[in-house]
mmCIF file with all atom_site columns, C-alpha atoms in Angstrom:
data_model
loop_
_atom_site.group_PDB
_atom_site.id
_atom_site.type_symbol
_atom_site.label_atom_id
_atom_site.label_alt_id
_atom_site.label_comp_id
_atom_site.label_asym_id
_atom_site.label_entity_id
_atom_site.label_seq_id
_atom_site.pdbx_PDB_ins_code
_atom_site.Cartn_x
_atom_site.Cartn_y
_atom_site.Cartn_z
_atom_site.occupancy
_atom_site.B_iso_or_equiv
_atom_site.pdbx_formal_charge
_atom_site.auth_seq_id
_atom_site.auth_comp_id
_atom_site.auth_asym_id
_atom_site.auth_atom_id
_atom_site.pdbx_PDB_model_num
ATOM 1   C CA . PRO A 1 1   ? 8.518   36.829  -14.646 1.00 51.00 ? 11  PRO A CA 1
ATOM 2   C CA . THR A 1 2   ? 10.540  34.996  -17.193 1.00 57.00 ? 12  THR A CA 1
ATOM 3   C CA . ASP A 1 3   ? 13.177  32.360  -16.652 1.00 54.00 ? 13  ASP A CA 1
ATOM 4   C CA . GLY A 1 4   ? 16.081  34.580  -17.787 1.00 57.00 ? 14  GLY A CA 1
ATOM 5   C CA . VAL A 1 5   ? 17.324  32.232  -20.556 1.00 60.00 ? 15  VAL A CA 1
ATOM 6   C CA . THR A 1 6   ? 14.471  31.542  -22.982 1.00 66.00 ? 16  THR A CA 1
ATOM 7   C CA . GLY A 1 7   ? 12.322  34.469  -21.942 1.00 74.00 ? 17  GLY A CA 1
ATOM 8   C CA . ASP A 1 8   ? 9.460   32.086  -21.204 1.00 82.00 ? 18  ASP A CA 1
ATOM 9   C CA . VAL A 1 9   ? 7.217   32.513  -18.190 1.00 88.00 ? 19  VAL A CA 1
ATOM 10  C CA . CYS A 1 10  ? 8.632   30.736  -15.147 1.00 90.00 ? 20  CYS A CA 1
ATOM 11  C CA . PRO A 1 11  ? 7.042   27.257  -15.151 1.00 92.00 ? 21  PRO A CA 1
ATOM 12  C CA . ALA A 1 12  ? 4.766   25.859  -12.459 1.00 94.00 ? 22  ALA A CA 1
ATOM 13  C CA . GLY A 1 13  ? 6.648   24.062  -9.693  1.00 95.00 ? 23  GLY A CA 1
ATOM 14  C CA . SER A 1 14  ? 9.520   26.525  -9.742  1.00 94.00 ? 24  SER A CA 1
ATOM 15  C CA . TYR A 1 15  ? 10.334  30.176  -9.148  1.00 93.00 ? 25  TYR A CA 1
ATOM 16  C CA . CYS A 1 16  ? 12.516  32.644  -11.071 1.00 91.00 ? 26  CYS A CA 1
ATOM 17  C CA . PRO A 1 17  ? 14.181  35.404  -8.977  1.00 90.00 ? 27  PRO A CA 1
ATOM 18  C CA . PRO A 1 18  ? 15.142  38.460  -11.018 1.00 86.00 ? 28  PRO A CA 1
ATOM 19  C CA . GLY A 1 19  ? 18.510  37.944  -12.677 1.00 83.00 ? 29  GLY A CA 1
ATOM 20  C CA . CYS A 1 20  ? 18.488  34.175  -12.177 1.00 82.00 ? 30  CYS A CA 1
ATOM 21  C CA . PRO A 1 21  ? 19.408  32.371  -15.429 1.00 85.00 ? 31  PRO A CA 1
ATOM 22  C CA . SER A 1 22  ? 17.120  29.382  -14.961 1.00 87.00 ? 32  SER A CA 1
ATOM 23  C CA . PRO A 1 23  ? 14.070  28.297  -12.912 1.00 91.00 ? 33  PRO A CA 1
ATOM 24  C CA . ILE A 1 24  ? 14.661  26.982  -9.388  1.00 92.00 ? 34  ILE A CA 1
ATOM 25  C CA . PRO A 1 25  ? 12.388  24.057  -8.410  1.00 93.00 ? 35  PRO A CA 1
ATOM 26  C CA . CYS A 1 26  ? 10.230  24.425  -5.315  1.00 94.00 ? 36  CYS A CA 1
ATOM 27  C CA . PRO A 1 27  ? 12.086  22.466  -2.600  1.00 94.00 ? 37  PRO A CA 1
ATOM 28  C CA . PRO A 1 28  ? 10.919  19.169  -1.119  1.00 94.00 ? 38  PRO A CA 1
ATOM 29  C CA . GLY A 1 29  ? 8.067   19.746  1.302   1.00 94.00 ? 39  GLY A CA 1
ATOM 30  C CA . THR A 1 30  ? 6.584   22.395  -0.975  1.00 95.00 ? 40  THR A CA 1
ATOM 31  C CA . TYR A 1 31  ? 4.897   22.657  -4.383  1.00 95.00 ? 41  TYR A CA 1
ATOM 32  C CA . SER A 1 32  ? 3.241   25.201  -6.682  1.00 95.00 ? 42  SER A CA 1
ATOM 33  C CA . ASN A 1 33  ? 0.772   24.738  -9.527  1.00 94.00 ? 43  ASN A CA 1
ATOM 34  C CA . LEU A 1 34  ? 1.100   28.386  -10.546 1.00 94.00 ? 44  LEU A CA 1
ATOM 35  C CA . SER A 1 35  ? 3.476   29.727  -13.180 1.00 93.00 ? 45  SER A CA 1
ATOM 36  C CA . GLY A 1 36  ? 5.324   33.018  -13.022 1.00 92.00 ? 46  GLY A CA 1
ATOM 37  C CA . LEU A 1 37  ? 6.559   32.846  -9.394  1.00 93.00 ? 47  LEU A CA 1
ATOM 38  C CA . ARG A 1 38  ? 9.318   35.301  -8.505  1.00 93.00 ? 48  ARG A CA 1
ATOM 39  C CA . SER A 1 39  ? 10.410  33.913  -5.121  1.00 94.00 ? 49  SER A CA 1
ATOM 40  C CA . LEU A 1 40  ? 10.547  30.846  -2.894  1.00 93.00 ? 50  LEU A CA 1
ATOM 41  C CA . GLN A 1 41  ? 7.667   32.383  -0.850  1.00 94.00 ? 51  GLN A CA 1
ATOM 42  C CA . GLY A 1 42  ? 5.378   31.526  -3.758  1.00 94.00 ? 52  GLY A CA 1
ATOM 43  C CA . CYS A 1 43  ? 5.919   27.796  -3.182  1.00 95.00 ? 53  CYS A CA 1
ATOM 44  C CA . LEU A 1 44  ? 3.178   26.372  -0.937  1.00 94.00 ? 54  LEU A CA 1
ATOM 45  C CA . ASP A 1 45  ? 3.680   24.100  2.052   1.00 94.00 ? 55  ASP A CA 1
ATOM 46  C CA . CYS A 1 46  ? 2.427   20.545  1.508   1.00 94.00 ? 56  CYS A CA 1
ATOM 47  C CA . PRO A 1 47  ? -1.207  20.213  2.719   1.00 96.00 ? 57  PRO A CA 1
ATOM 48  C CA . PRO A 1 48  ? -2.168  18.032  5.738   1.00 97.00 ? 58  PRO A CA 1
ATOM 49  C CA . GLY A 1 49  ? -2.416  14.313  4.930   1.00 97.00 ? 59  GLY A CA 1
ATOM 50  C CA . LEU A 1 50  ? -0.091  14.644  1.939   1.00 97.00 ? 60  LEU A CA 1
ATOM 51  C CA . TYR A 1 51  ? 3.642   14.705  1.365   1.00 96.00 ? 61  TYR A CA 1
ATOM 52  C CA . CYS A 1 52  ? 5.766   16.546  -1.237  1.00 95.00 ? 62  CYS A CA 1
ATOM 53  C CA . ASP A 1 53  ? 9.054   14.729  -1.955  1.00 93.00 ? 63  ASP A CA 1
ATOM 54  C CA . GLY A 1 54  ? 10.264  17.114  -4.634  1.00 86.00 ? 64  GLY A CA 1
ATOM 55  C CA . THR A 1 55  ? 9.996   14.662  -7.567  1.00 80.00 ? 65  THR A CA 1
ATOM 56  C CA . ASN A 1 56  ? 7.027   16.653  -8.922  1.00 80.00 ? 66  ASN A CA 1
ATOM 57  C CA . SER A 1 57  ? 7.014   20.134  -7.481  1.00 89.00 ? 67  SER A CA 1
ATOM 58  C CA . GLN A 1 58  ? 3.816   21.078  -9.327  1.00 94.00 ? 68  GLN A CA 1
ATOM 59  C CA . ALA A 1 59  ? 1.566   19.049  -6.991  1.00 95.00 ? 69  ALA A CA 1
ATOM 60  C CA . PRO A 1 60  ? 1.757   17.029  -3.776  1.00 95.00 ? 70  PRO A CA 1
ATOM 61  C CA . SER A 1 61  ? 3.431   13.631  -4.316  1.00 94.00 ? 71  SER A CA 1
ATOM 62  C CA . GLY A 1 62  ? 0.618   11.691  -2.676  1.00 95.00 ? 72  GLY A CA 1
ATOM 63  C CA . PRO A 1 63  ? -1.061  10.698  0.595   1.00 97.00 ? 73  PRO A CA 1
ATOM 64  C CA . CYS A 1 64  ? 0.855   9.685   3.705   1.00 97.00 ? 74  CYS A CA 1
ATOM 65  C CA . GLU A 1 65  ? 1.272   5.914   4.058   1.00 98.00 ? 75  GLU A CA 1
ATOM 66  C CA . PRO A 1 66  ? -1.141  3.879   6.177   1.00 98.00 ? 76  PRO A CA 1
ATOM 67  C CA . GLY A 1 67  ? 0.035   3.835   9.822   1.00 98.00 ? 77  GLY A CA 1
ATOM 68  C CA . TYR A 1 68  ? 1.499   7.353   9.546   1.00 98.00 ? 78  TYR A CA 1
ATOM 69  C CA . TYR A 1 69  ? 0.085   10.839  9.645   1.00 98.00 ? 79  TYR A CA 1
ATOM 70  C CA . CYS A 1 70  ? 1.249   14.026  7.922   1.00 97.00 ? 80  CYS A CA 1
ATOM 71  C CA . THR A 1 71  ? 0.345   17.205  9.780   1.00 95.00 ? 81  THR A CA 1
ATOM 72  C CA . GLY A 1 72  ? 1.048   19.482  6.804   1.00 85.00 ? 82  GLY A CA 1
ATOM 73  C CA . GLY A 1 73  ? 3.772   22.036  6.495   1.00 86.00 ? 83  GLY A CA 1
ATOM 74  C CA . ARG A 1 74  ? 6.876   20.797  4.820   1.00 89.00 ? 84  ARG A CA 1
ATOM 75  C CA . THR A 1 75  ? 6.305   17.030  4.864   1.00 92.00 ? 85  THR A CA 1
ATOM 76  C CA . LYS A 1 76  ? 8.870   15.425  2.534   1.00 94.00 ? 86  LYS A CA 1
ATOM 77  C CA . THR A 1 77  ? 8.167   11.704  2.955   1.00 94.00 ? 87  THR A CA 1
ATOM 78  C CA . ALA A 1 78  ? 5.123   9.390   3.040   1.00 95.00 ? 88  ALA A CA 1
ATOM 79  C CA . LYS A 1 79  ? 6.426   8.000   6.332   1.00 96.00 ? 89  LYS A CA 1
ATOM 80  C CA . PRO A 1 80  ? 7.411   11.005  8.498   1.00 96.00 ? 90  PRO A CA 1
ATOM 81  C CA . GLU A 1 81  ? 8.839   10.269  11.930  1.00 94.00 ? 91  GLU A CA 1
ATOM 82  C CA . ASP A 1 82  ? 10.159  13.681  12.987  1.00 93.00 ? 92  ASP A CA 1
ATOM 83  C CA . GLY A 1 83  ? 7.188   14.548  15.243  1.00 92.00 ? 93  GLY A CA 1
ATOM 84  C CA . VAL A 1 84  ? 6.920   17.932  13.482  1.00 92.00 ? 94  VAL A CA 1
ATOM 85  C CA . THR A 1 85  ? 5.665   17.254  9.981   1.00 93.00 ? 95  THR A CA 1
ATOM 86  C CA . GLY A 1 86  ? 4.127   13.920  11.024  1.00 95.00 ? 96  GLY A CA 1
ATOM 87  C CA . ASP A 1 87  ? 4.889   10.663  12.764  1.00 97.00 ? 97  ASP A CA 1
ATOM 88  C CA . LEU A 1 88  ? 4.118   6.993   13.267  1.00 97.00 ? 98  LEU A CA 1
ATOM 89  C CA . CYS A 1 89  ? 0.552   6.508   14.461  1.00 98.00 ? 99  CYS A CA 1
ATOM 90  C CA . PRO A 1 90  ? 0.548   6.105   18.267  1.00 97.00 ? 100 PRO A CA 1
ATOM 91  C CA . ARG A 1 91  ? -0.965  3.239   20.324  1.00 95.00 ? 101 ARG A CA 1
ATOM 92  C CA . GLY A 1 92  ? -4.695  3.567   20.866  1.00 95.00 ? 102 GLY A CA 1
ATOM 93  C CA . HIS A 1 93  ? -5.129  5.282   17.520  1.00 97.00 ? 103 HIS A CA 1
ATOM 94  C CA . PHE A 1 94  ? -5.364  4.446   13.823  1.00 98.00 ? 104 PHE A CA 1
ATOM 95  C CA . CYS A 1 95  ? -4.111  6.275   10.735  1.00 98.00 ? 105 CYS A CA 1
ATOM 96  C CA . PRO A 1 96  ? -5.444  5.243   7.301   1.00 98.00 ? 106 PRO A CA 1
ATOM 97  C CA . ALA A 1 97  ? -3.627  6.511   4.205   1.00 98.00 ? 107 ALA A CA 1
ATOM 98  C CA . GLY A 1 98  ? -3.787  10.287  3.894   1.00 97.00 ? 108 GLY A CA 1
ATOM 99  C CA . SER A 1 99  ? -4.239  10.941  7.634   1.00 98.00 ? 109 SER A CA 1
ATOM 100 C CA . ALA A 1 100 ? -3.557  14.497  8.826   1.00 97.00 ? 110 ALA A CA 1
ATOM 101 C CA . ALA A 1 101 ? -3.720  13.432  12.507  1.00 98.00 ? 111 ALA A CA 1
ATOM 102 C CA . PRO A 1 102 ? -4.155  10.186  14.471  1.00 98.00 ? 112 PRO A CA 1
ATOM 103 C CA . SER A 1 103 ? -7.753  9.132   15.084  1.00 97.00 ? 113 SER A CA 1
ATOM 104 C CA . PRO A 1 104 ? -8.626  7.534   18.444  1.00 96.00 ? 114 PRO A CA 1
ATOM 105 C CA . CYS A 1 105 ? -9.934  3.978   18.281  1.00 95.00 ? 115 CYS A CA 1
ATOM 106 C CA . PRO A 1 106 ? -13.732 3.852   18.702  1.00 93.00 ? 116 PRO A CA 1
ATOM 107 C CA . SER A 1 107 ? -15.289 2.357   21.849  1.00 89.00 ? 117 SER A CA 1
ATOM 108 C CA . GLY A 1 108 ? -14.939 -1.430  21.900  1.00 91.00 ? 118 GLY A CA 1
ATOM 109 C CA . GLU A 1 109 ? -11.857 -1.434  19.653  1.00 93.00 ? 119 GLU A CA 1
ATOM 110 C CA . TYR A 1 110 ? -8.138  -1.221  20.352  1.00 93.00 ? 120 TYR A CA 1
ATOM 111 C CA . SER A 1 111 ? -4.673  -0.718  18.878  1.00 94.00 ? 121 SER A CA 1
ATOM 112 C CA . ASN A 1 112 ? -1.891  -1.856  21.205  1.00 90.00 ? 122 ASN A CA 1
ATOM 113 C CA . ALA A 1 113 ? 0.893   -1.129  18.713  1.00 95.00 ? 123 ALA A CA 1
ATOM 114 C CA . THR A 1 114 ? 2.173   1.931   16.901  1.00 96.00 ? 124 THR A CA 1
ATOM 115 C CA . GLY A 1 115 ? 1.846   2.342   13.135  1.00 97.00 ? 125 GLY A CA 1
ATOM 116 C CA . GLN A 1 116 ? -1.642  0.852   12.788  1.00 97.00 ? 126 GLN A CA 1
ATOM 117 C CA . ASP A 1 117 ? -4.044  1.836   10.000  1.00 98.00 ? 127 ASP A CA 1
ATOM 118 C CA . GLN A 1 118 ? -7.101  0.325   11.693  1.00 97.00 ? 128 GLN A CA 1
ATOM 119 C CA . CYS A 1 119 ? -8.292  -0.686  15.152  1.00 96.00 ? 129 CYS A CA 1
ATOM 120 C CA . LEU A 1 120 ? -9.261  -4.243  16.082  1.00 94.00 ? 130 LEU A CA 1
ATOM 121 C CA . PRO A 1 121 ? -12.453 -5.444  17.851  1.00 95.00 ? 131 PRO A CA 1
ATOM 122 C CA . CYS A 1 122 ? -12.004 -6.077  21.559  1.00 92.00 ? 132 CYS A CA 1
ATOM 123 C CA . PRO A 1 123 ? -11.760 -9.837  22.112  1.00 91.00 ? 133 PRO A CA 1
ATOM 124 C CA . ALA A 1 124 ? -13.697 -11.785 24.774  1.00 89.00 ? 134 ALA A CA 1
ATOM 125 C CA . GLY A 1 125 ? -12.011 -11.705 28.161  1.00 88.00 ? 135 GLY A CA 1
ATOM 126 C CA . PHE A 1 126 ? -10.593 -8.202  27.614  1.00 88.00 ? 136 PHE A CA 1
ATOM 127 C CA . HIS A 1 127 ? -11.717 -4.685  28.313  1.00 87.00 ? 137 HIS A CA 1
ATOM 128 C CA . CYS A 1 128 ? -10.871 -2.029  25.722  1.00 87.00 ? 138 CYS A CA 1
ATOM 129 C CA . SER A 1 129 ? -10.957 1.603   26.672  1.00 86.00 ? 139 SER A CA 1
ATOM 130 C CA . LYS A 1 130 ? -9.259  4.618   25.153  1.00 85.00 ? 140 LYS A CA 1
ATOM 131 C CA . GLY A 1 131 ? -8.057  2.368   22.331  1.00 87.00 ? 141 GLY A CA 1
ATOM 132 C CA . LEU A 1 132 ? -6.014  0.026   24.578  1.00 87.00 ? 142 LEU A CA 1
ATOM 133 C CA . ARG A 1 133 ? -6.705  -3.624  25.415  1.00 89.00 ? 143 ARG A CA 1
ATOM 134 C CA . ARG A 1 134 ? -6.532  -4.916  29.018  1.00 88.00 ? 144 ARG A CA 1
ATOM 135 C CA . ARG A 1 135 ? -7.283  -8.359  30.314  1.00 88.00 ? 145 ARG A CA 1
ATOM 136 C CA . CYS A 1 136 ? -10.401 -8.561  32.503  1.00 86.00 ? 146 CYS A CA 1
ATOM 137 C CA . PRO A 1 137 ? -9.712  -9.424  36.145  1.00 83.00 ? 147 PRO A CA 1
ATOM 138 C CA . PRO A 1 138 ? -10.573 -12.980 37.218  1.00 79.00 ? 148 PRO A CA 1
ATOM 139 C CA . GLY A 1 139 ? -14.100 -13.534 38.383  1.00 65.00 ? 149 GLY A CA 1
#
């Protein structure tokens, strides 16, 4: 399909419904690297681990920020907190840049705060299980 004004093929990152005078950009949370789209359904949801803020609708904008995860779908920000398209990394987990889901801390490591991009080694005098740090009982 053409854009209706110049007669050119509808450019990548947008779609051109019949009768529309100009290309319509794929909305934030989506992208398309294909030209000639006729409808919004041709725009693809942002892939897991990435976000699509709409500044360049021809490709994902980049990876989710460290300490956050992007589940995929229509993620619009590098720091999602809606619990649907992504969120802050939970306690007991870590989320490096580009995470699609939180990763549990390995045995012997912990993360007692949200929004961590790495786990820490368990210090002496503490027991770390399931990614959480607990003080050892006396004795």
